[in-house]
mmCIF file of C-alpha atoms in Angstrom:
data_model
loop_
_atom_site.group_PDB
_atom_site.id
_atom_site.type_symbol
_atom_site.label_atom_id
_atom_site.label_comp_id
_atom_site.label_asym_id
_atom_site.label_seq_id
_atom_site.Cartn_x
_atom_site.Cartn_y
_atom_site.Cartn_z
ATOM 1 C CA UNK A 1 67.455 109.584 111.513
ATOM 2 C CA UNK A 2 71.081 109.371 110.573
ATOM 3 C CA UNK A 3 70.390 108.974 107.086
ATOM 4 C CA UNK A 4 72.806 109.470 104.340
ATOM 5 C CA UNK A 5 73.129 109.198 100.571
ATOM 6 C CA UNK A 6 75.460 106.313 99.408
ATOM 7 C CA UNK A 7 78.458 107.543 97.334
ATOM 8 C CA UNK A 8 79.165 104.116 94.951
ATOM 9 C CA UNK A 9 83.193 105.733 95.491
ATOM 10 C CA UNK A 10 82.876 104.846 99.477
ATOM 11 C CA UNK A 11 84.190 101.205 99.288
ATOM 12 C CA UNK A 12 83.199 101.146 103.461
ATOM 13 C CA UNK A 13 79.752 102.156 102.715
ATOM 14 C CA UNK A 14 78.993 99.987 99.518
ATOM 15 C CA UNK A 15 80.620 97.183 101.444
ATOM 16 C CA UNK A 16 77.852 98.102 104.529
ATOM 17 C CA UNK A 17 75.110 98.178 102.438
ATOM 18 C CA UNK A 18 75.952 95.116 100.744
ATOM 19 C CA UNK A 19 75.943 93.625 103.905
ATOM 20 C CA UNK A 20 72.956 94.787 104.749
ATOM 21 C CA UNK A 21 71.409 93.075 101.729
ATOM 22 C CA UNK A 22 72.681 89.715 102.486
ATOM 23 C CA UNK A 23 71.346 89.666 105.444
ATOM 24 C CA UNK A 24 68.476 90.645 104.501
ATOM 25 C CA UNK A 25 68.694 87.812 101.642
ATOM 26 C CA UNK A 26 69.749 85.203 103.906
ATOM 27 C CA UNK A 27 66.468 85.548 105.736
ATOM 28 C CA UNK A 28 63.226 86.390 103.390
ATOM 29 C CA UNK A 29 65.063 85.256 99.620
ATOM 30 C CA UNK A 30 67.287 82.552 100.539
ATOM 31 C CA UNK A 31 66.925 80.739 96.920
ATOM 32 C CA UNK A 32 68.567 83.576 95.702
ATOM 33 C CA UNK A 33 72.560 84.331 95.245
ATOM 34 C CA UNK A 34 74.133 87.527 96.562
ATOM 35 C CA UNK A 35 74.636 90.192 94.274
ATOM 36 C CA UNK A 36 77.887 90.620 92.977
ATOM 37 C CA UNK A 37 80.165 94.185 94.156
ATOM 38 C CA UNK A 38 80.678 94.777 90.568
ATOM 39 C CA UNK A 39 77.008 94.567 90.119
ATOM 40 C CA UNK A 40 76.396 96.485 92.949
ATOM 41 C CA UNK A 41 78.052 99.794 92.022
ATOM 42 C CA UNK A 42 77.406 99.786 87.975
ATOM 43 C CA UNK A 43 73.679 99.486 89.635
ATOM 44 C CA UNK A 44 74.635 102.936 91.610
ATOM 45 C CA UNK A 45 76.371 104.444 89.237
ATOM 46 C CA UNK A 46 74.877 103.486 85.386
ATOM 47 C CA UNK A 47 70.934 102.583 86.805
ATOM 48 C CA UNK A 48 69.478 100.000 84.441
ATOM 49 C CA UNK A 49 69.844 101.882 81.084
ATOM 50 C CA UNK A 50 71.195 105.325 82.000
ATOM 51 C CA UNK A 51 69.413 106.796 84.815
ATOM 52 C CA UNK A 52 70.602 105.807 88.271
ATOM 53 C CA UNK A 53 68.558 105.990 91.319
ATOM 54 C CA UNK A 54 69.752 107.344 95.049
ATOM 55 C CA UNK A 55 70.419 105.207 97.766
ATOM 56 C CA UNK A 56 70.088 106.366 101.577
ATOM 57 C CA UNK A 57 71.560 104.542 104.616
ATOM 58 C CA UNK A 58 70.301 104.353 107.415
ATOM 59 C CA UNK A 59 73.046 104.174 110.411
ATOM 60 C CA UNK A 60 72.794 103.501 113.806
ATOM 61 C CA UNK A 61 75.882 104.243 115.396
ATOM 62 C CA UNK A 62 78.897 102.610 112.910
ATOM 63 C CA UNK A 63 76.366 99.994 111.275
ATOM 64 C CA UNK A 64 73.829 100.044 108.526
ATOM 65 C CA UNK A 65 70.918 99.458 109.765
ATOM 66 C CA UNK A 66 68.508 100.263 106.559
ATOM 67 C CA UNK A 67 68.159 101.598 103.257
ATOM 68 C CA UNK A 68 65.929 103.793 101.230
ATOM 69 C CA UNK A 69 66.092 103.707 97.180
ATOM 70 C CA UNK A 70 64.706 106.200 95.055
ATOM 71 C CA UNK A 71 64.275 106.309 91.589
ATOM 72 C CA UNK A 72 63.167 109.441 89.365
ATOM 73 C CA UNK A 73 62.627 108.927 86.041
ATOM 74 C CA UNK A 74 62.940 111.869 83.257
ATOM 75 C CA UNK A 75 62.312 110.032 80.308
ATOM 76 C CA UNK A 76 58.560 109.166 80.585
ATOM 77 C CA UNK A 77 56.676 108.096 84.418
ATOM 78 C CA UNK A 78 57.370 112.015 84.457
ATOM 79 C CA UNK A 79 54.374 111.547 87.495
ATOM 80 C CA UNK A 80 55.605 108.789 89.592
ATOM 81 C CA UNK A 81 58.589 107.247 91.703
ATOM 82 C CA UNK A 82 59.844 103.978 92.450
ATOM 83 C CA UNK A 83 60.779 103.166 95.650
ATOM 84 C CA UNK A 84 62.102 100.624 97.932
ATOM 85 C CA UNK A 85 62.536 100.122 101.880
ATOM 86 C CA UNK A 86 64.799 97.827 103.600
ATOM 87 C CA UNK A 87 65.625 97.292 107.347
ATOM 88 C CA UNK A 88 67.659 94.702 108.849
ATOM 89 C CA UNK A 89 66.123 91.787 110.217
ATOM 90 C CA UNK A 90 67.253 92.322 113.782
ATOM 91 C CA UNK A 91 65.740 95.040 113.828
ATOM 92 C CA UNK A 92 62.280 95.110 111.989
ATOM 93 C CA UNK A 93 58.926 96.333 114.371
ATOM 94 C CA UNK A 94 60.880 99.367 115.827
ATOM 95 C CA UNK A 95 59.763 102.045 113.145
ATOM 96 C CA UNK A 96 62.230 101.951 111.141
ATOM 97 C CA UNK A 97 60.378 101.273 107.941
ATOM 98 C CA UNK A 98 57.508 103.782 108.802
ATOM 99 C CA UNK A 99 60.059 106.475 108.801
ATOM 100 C CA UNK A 100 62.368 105.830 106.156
ATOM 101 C CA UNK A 101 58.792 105.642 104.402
ATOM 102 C CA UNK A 102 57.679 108.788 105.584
ATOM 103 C CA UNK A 103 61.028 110.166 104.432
ATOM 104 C CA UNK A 104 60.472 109.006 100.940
ATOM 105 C CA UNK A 105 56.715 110.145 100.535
ATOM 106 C CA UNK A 106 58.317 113.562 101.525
ATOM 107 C CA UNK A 107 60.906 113.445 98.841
ATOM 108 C CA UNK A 108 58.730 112.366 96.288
ATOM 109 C CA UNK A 109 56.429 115.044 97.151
ATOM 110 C CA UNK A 110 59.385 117.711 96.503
ATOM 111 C CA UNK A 111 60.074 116.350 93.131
ATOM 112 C CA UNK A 112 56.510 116.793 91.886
ATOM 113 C CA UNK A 113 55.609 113.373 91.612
ATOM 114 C CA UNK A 114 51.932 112.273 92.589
ATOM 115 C CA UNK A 115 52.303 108.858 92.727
ATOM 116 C CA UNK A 116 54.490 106.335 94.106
ATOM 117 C CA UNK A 117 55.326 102.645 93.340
ATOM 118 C CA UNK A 118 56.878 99.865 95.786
ATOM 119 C CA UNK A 119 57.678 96.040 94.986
ATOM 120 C CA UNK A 120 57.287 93.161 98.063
ATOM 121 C CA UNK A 121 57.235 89.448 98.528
ATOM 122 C CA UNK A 122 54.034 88.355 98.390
ATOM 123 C CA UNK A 123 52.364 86.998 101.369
ATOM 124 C CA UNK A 124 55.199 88.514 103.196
ATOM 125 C CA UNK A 125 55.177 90.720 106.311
ATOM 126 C CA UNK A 126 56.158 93.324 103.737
ATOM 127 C CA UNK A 127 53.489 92.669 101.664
ATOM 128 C CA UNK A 128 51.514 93.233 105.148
ATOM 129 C CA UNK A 129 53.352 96.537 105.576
ATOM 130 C CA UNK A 130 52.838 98.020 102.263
ATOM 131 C CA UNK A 131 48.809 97.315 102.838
ATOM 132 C CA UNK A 132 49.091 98.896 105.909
ATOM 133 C CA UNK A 133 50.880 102.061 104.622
ATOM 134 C CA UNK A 134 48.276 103.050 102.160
ATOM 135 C CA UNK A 135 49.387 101.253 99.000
ATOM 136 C CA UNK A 136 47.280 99.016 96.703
ATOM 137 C CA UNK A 137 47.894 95.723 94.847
ATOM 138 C CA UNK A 138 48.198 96.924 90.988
ATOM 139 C CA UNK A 139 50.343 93.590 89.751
ATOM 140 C CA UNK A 140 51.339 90.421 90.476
ATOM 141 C CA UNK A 141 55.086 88.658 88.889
ATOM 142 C CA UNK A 142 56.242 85.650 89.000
ATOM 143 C CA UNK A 143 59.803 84.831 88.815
ATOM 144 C CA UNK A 144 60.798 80.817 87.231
ATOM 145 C CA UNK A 145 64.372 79.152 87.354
ATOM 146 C CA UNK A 146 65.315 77.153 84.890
ATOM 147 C CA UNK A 147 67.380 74.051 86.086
ATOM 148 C CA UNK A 148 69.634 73.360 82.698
ATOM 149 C CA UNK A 149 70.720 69.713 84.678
ATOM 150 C CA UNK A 150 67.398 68.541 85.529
ATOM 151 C CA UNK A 151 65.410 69.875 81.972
ATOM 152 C CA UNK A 152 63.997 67.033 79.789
ATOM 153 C CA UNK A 153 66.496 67.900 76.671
ATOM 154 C CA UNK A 154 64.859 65.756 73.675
ATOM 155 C CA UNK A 155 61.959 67.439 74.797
ATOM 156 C CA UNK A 156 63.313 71.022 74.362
ATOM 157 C CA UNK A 157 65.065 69.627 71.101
ATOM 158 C CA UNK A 158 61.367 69.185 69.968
ATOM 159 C CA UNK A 159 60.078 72.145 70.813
ATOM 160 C CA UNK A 160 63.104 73.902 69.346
ATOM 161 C CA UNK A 161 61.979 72.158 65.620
ATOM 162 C CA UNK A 162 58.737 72.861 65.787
ATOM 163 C CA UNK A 163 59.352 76.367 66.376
ATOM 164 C CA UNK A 164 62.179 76.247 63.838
ATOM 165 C CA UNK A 165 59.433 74.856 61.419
ATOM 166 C CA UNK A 166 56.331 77.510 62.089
ATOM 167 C CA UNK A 167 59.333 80.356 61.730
ATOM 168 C CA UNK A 168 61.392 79.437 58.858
ATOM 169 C CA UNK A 169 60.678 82.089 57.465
ATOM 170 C CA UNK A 170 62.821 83.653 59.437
ATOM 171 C CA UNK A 171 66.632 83.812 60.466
ATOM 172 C CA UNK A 172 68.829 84.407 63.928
ATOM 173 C CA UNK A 173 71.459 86.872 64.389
ATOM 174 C CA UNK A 174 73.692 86.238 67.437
ATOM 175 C CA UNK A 175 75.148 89.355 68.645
ATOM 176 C CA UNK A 176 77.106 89.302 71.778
ATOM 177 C CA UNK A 177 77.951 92.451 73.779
ATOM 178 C CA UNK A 178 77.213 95.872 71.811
ATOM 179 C CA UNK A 179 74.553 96.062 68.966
ATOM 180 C CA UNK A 180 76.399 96.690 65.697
ATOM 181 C CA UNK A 181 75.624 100.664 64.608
ATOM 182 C CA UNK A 182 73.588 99.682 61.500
ATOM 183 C CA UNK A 183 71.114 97.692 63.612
ATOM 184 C CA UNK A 184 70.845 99.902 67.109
ATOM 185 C CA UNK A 185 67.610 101.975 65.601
ATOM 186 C CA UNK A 186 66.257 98.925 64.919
ATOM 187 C CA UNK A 187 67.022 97.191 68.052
ATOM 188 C CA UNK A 188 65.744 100.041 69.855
ATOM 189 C CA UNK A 189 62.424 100.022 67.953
ATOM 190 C CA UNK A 190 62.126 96.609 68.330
ATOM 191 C CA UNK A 191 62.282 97.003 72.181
ATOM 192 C CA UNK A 192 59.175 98.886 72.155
ATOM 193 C CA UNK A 193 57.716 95.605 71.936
ATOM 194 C CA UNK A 194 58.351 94.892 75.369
ATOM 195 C CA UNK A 195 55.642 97.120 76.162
ATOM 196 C CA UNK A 196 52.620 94.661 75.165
ATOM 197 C CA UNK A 197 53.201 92.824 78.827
ATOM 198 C CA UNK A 198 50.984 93.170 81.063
ATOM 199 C CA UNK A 199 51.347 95.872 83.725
ATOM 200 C CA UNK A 200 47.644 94.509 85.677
ATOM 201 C CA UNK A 201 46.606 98.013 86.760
ATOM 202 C CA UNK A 202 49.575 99.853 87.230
ATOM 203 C CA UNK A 203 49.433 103.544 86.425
ATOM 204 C CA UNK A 204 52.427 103.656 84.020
ATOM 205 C CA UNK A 205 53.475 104.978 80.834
ATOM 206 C CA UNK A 206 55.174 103.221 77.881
ATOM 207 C CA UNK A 207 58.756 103.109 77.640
ATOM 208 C CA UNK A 208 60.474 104.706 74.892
ATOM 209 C CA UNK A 209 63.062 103.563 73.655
ATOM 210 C CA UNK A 210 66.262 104.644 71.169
ATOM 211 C CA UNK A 211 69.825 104.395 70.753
ATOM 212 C CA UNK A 212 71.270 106.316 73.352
ATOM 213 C CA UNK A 213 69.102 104.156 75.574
ATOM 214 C CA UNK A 214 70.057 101.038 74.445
ATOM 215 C CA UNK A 215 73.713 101.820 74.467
ATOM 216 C CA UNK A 216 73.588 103.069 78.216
ATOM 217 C CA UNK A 217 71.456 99.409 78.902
ATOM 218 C CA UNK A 218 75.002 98.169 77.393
ATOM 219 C CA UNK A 219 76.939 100.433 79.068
ATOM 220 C CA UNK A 220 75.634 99.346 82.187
ATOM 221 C CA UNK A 221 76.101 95.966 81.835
ATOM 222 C CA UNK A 222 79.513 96.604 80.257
ATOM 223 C CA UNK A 223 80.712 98.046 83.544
ATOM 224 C CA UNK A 224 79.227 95.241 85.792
ATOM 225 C CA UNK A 225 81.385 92.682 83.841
ATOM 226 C CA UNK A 226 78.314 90.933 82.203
ATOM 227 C CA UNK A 227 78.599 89.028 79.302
ATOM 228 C CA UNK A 228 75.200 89.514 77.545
ATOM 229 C CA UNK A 229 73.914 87.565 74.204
ATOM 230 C CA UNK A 230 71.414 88.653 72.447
ATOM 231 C CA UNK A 231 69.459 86.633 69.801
ATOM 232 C CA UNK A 232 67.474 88.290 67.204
ATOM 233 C CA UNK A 233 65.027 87.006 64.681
ATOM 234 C CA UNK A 234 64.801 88.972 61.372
ATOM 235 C CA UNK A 235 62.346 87.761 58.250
ATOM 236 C CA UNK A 236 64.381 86.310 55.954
ATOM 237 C CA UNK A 237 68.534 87.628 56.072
ATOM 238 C CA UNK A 238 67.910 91.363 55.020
ATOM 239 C CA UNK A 239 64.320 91.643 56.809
ATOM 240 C CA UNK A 240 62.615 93.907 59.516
ATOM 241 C CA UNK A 241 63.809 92.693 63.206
ATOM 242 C CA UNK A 242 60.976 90.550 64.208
ATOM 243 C CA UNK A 243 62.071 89.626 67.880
ATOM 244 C CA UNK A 244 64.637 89.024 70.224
ATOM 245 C CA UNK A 245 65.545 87.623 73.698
ATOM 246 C CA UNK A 246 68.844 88.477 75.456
ATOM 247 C CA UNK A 247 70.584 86.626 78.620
ATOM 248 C CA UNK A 248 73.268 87.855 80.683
ATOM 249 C CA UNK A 249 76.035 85.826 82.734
ATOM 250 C CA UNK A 250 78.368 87.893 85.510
ATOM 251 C CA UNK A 251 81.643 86.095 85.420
ATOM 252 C CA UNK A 252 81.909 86.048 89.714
ATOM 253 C CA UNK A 253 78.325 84.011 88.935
ATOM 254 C CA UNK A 254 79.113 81.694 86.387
ATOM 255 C CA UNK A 255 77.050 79.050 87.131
ATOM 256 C CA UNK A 256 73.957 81.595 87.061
ATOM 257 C CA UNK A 257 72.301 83.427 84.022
ATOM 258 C CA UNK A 258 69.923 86.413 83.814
ATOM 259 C CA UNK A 259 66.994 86.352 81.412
ATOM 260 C CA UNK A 260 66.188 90.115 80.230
ATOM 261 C CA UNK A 261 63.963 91.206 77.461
ATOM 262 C CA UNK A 262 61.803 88.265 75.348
ATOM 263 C CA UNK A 263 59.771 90.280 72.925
ATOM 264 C CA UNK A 264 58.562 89.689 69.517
ATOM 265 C CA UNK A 265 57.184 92.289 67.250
ATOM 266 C CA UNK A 266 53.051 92.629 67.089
ATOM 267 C CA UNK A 267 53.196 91.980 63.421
ATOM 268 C CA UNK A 268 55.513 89.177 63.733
ATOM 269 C CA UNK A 269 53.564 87.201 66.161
ATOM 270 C CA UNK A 270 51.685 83.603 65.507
ATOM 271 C CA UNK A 271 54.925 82.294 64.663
ATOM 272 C CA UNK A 272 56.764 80.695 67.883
ATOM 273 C CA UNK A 273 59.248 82.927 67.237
ATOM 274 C CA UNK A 274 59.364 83.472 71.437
ATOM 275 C CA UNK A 275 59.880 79.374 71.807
ATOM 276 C CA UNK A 276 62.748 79.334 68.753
ATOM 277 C CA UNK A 277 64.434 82.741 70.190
ATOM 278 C CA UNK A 278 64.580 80.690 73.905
ATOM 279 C CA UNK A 279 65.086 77.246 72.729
ATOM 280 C CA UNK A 280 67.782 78.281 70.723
ATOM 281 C CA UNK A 281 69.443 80.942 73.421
ATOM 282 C CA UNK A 282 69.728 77.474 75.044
ATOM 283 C CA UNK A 283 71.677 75.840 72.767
ATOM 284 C CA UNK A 284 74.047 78.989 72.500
ATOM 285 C CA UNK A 285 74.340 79.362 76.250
ATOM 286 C CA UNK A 286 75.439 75.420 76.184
ATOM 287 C CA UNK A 287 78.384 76.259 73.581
ATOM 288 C CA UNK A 288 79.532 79.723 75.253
ATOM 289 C CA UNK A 289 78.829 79.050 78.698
ATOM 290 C CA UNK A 290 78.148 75.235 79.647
ATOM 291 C CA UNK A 291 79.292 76.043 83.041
ATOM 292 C CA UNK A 292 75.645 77.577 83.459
ATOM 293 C CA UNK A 293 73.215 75.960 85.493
ATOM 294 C CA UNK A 294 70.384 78.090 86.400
ATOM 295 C CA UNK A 295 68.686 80.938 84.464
ATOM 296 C CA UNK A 296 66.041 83.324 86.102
ATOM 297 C CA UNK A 297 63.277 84.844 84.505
ATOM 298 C CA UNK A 298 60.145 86.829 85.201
ATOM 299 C CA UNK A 299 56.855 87.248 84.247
ATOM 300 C CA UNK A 300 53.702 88.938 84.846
ATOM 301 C CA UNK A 301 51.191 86.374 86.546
ATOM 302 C CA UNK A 302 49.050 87.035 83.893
ATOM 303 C CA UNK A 303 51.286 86.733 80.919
ATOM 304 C CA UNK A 304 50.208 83.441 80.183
ATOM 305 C CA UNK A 305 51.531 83.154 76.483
ATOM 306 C CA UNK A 306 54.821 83.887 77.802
ATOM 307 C CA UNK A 307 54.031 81.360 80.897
ATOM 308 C CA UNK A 308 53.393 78.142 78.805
ATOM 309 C CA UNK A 309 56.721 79.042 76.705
ATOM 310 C CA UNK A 310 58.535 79.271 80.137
ATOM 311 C CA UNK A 311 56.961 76.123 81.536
ATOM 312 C CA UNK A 312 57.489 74.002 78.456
ATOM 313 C CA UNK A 313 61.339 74.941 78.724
ATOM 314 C CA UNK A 314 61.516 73.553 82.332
ATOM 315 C CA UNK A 315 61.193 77.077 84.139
ATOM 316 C CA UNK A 316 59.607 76.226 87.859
ATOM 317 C CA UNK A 317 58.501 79.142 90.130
ATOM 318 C CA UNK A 318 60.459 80.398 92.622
ATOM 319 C CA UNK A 319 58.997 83.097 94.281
ATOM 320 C CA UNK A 320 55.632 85.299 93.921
ATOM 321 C CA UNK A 321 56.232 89.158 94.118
ATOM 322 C CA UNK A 322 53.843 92.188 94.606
ATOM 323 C CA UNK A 323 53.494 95.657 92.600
ATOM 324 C CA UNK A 324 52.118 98.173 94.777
ATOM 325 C CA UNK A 325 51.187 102.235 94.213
ATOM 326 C CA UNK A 326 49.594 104.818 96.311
ATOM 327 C CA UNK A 327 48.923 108.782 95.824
ATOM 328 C CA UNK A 328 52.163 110.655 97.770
#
């Protein structure tokens, strides 16, 4: 195999790759809108929050043909690896996939991790191929859009003042971009709280979390061009953080938002605090960016507190995705 790593510097290279993902998006996720360049190499370059992941191409002749991700973690998950497969449509069922597979196993092997964790469509013929390959079902997600034009809106003002009611005990900070310095420890404590979702029967650690990790999350999306907003409940004005929900838009897709983190502190639950953080991150997505139209979100299939808030806000589902894992 002709397979090398993907320097986010090669502008011919990313620009290959990215078309290899459109194609690939145009046939198995067509509801979904390409990925923007900027996007694209922060992703190479920053990872999610600090810890980037390798990208292989595969090339036949002068084209990309496939890919092979690989992500290490060396924060916690010191015994696992993520990885993902892709080969272009045209030219799926000629072994491509085994061996870019077979290449990964190998490389996972080297780095001392035992185990080994994949994500698919479900129902998909890569759903089929991860079966096939060894690896087991550990989790199903969900992922919901959110039409903002076709929502019922007196009914989300209702749900907003109930939750407002049940939680006025409580106050929202709006914080847009960075986290101010006096509250990053407690941002990054509060989190942790993401880690109460279900993971079905994945074999994974918690994350941890602190401030370095949160500013390289902001880093990140700092250098795609994403303007995030984060809302964050506190008891009472001077309180302990209690929860908080964060969206991001990327300017070249304005009309599109990305939900990250919902959480709400263990202690701080029994409150609709996750309702009032969404309801309201509606009403300050309206003001800041009206030009938005659809936010996506997603959600462990068995999450089902987190479900019925979705649902009630007019989130419909898209797309069903698989969690798979097998020994290396």
């Amino acid at each position: 195999m002709d397979l090398q790593r993907l320097d986010p510097r090669d502008d011919a290279a990313v620009d290959a790759s990215i078309a290899l993902d459109d194609a690939v998006r145009a046939v198995d996720e067509p509801w979904n809108p390409s990925w923007p360049r900027r996007s694209y190499v922060a992703h190479l370059t920053h990872g999610w929050d600090g810890e980037p992941g390798e990208k292989w191409l595969l090339w036949e002749a002068d084209r990309v043909i496939g890919h092979l991700s690989l992500h290490l973690s060396y924060r916690e998950n010191l015994h696992r690896a993520g990885v993902g497969i892709v080969v272009h449509p045209d030219e799926r069922r000629k072994g491509h996939g085994t061996r870019l597979l077979d290449e990964a196993l190998e490389r996972v092997r080297k780095a001392g991790r035992r185990l080994v964790g994949t994500g698919t469509l479900a129902d998909s013929g890569h759903a089929e191929f991860a079966r096939t390959m060894g690896f087991k079902n550990v989790l199903v997600e969900v992922h919901r859009r959110q039409d903002l034009q076709a929502i019922d809106h007196e009914r989300v003002a209702e749900l907003r003042e109930k939750a407002r009611e049940a939680a006025r005990d409580y106050t929202l900070l709006r914080v847009t971009e960075a986290i101010p310095d006096d509250l990053l420890d407690a941002v990054a404590e509060l989190t942790g709280a993401i880690n109460d979702a279900p993971t079905g029967d994945m074999e994974v650690d918690d994350d941890v979390f602190d401030g370095a990790r949160i500013r390289a999350f902001e880093a990140g999306r700092a250098a795609e061009g994403v303007h995030m907003y984060r809302l964050i409940a506190r008891l009472g004005t001077d309180g302990p953080l209690a929860g908080h929900t964060i969206v991001g838009v990327h300017p070249d897709l304005p009309e599109w938002g990305g939900q990250y983190d919902t959480a709400v502190a263990r202690a701080h639950r029994g409150h609709r605090l996750g309702m009032l953080l969404k309801a309201e991150m509606m009403a300050w997505l309206a003001e800041a960016e009206p030009q938005v139209r659809w936010v996506d979100t997603w959600n462990a299939e068995s999450n089902s507190h987190m479900i019925g808030v979705n649902e009630a806000l007019g989130y419909r589902i898209a797309a069903r995705y698989d969690s798979w894992e097998r020994d290396v």
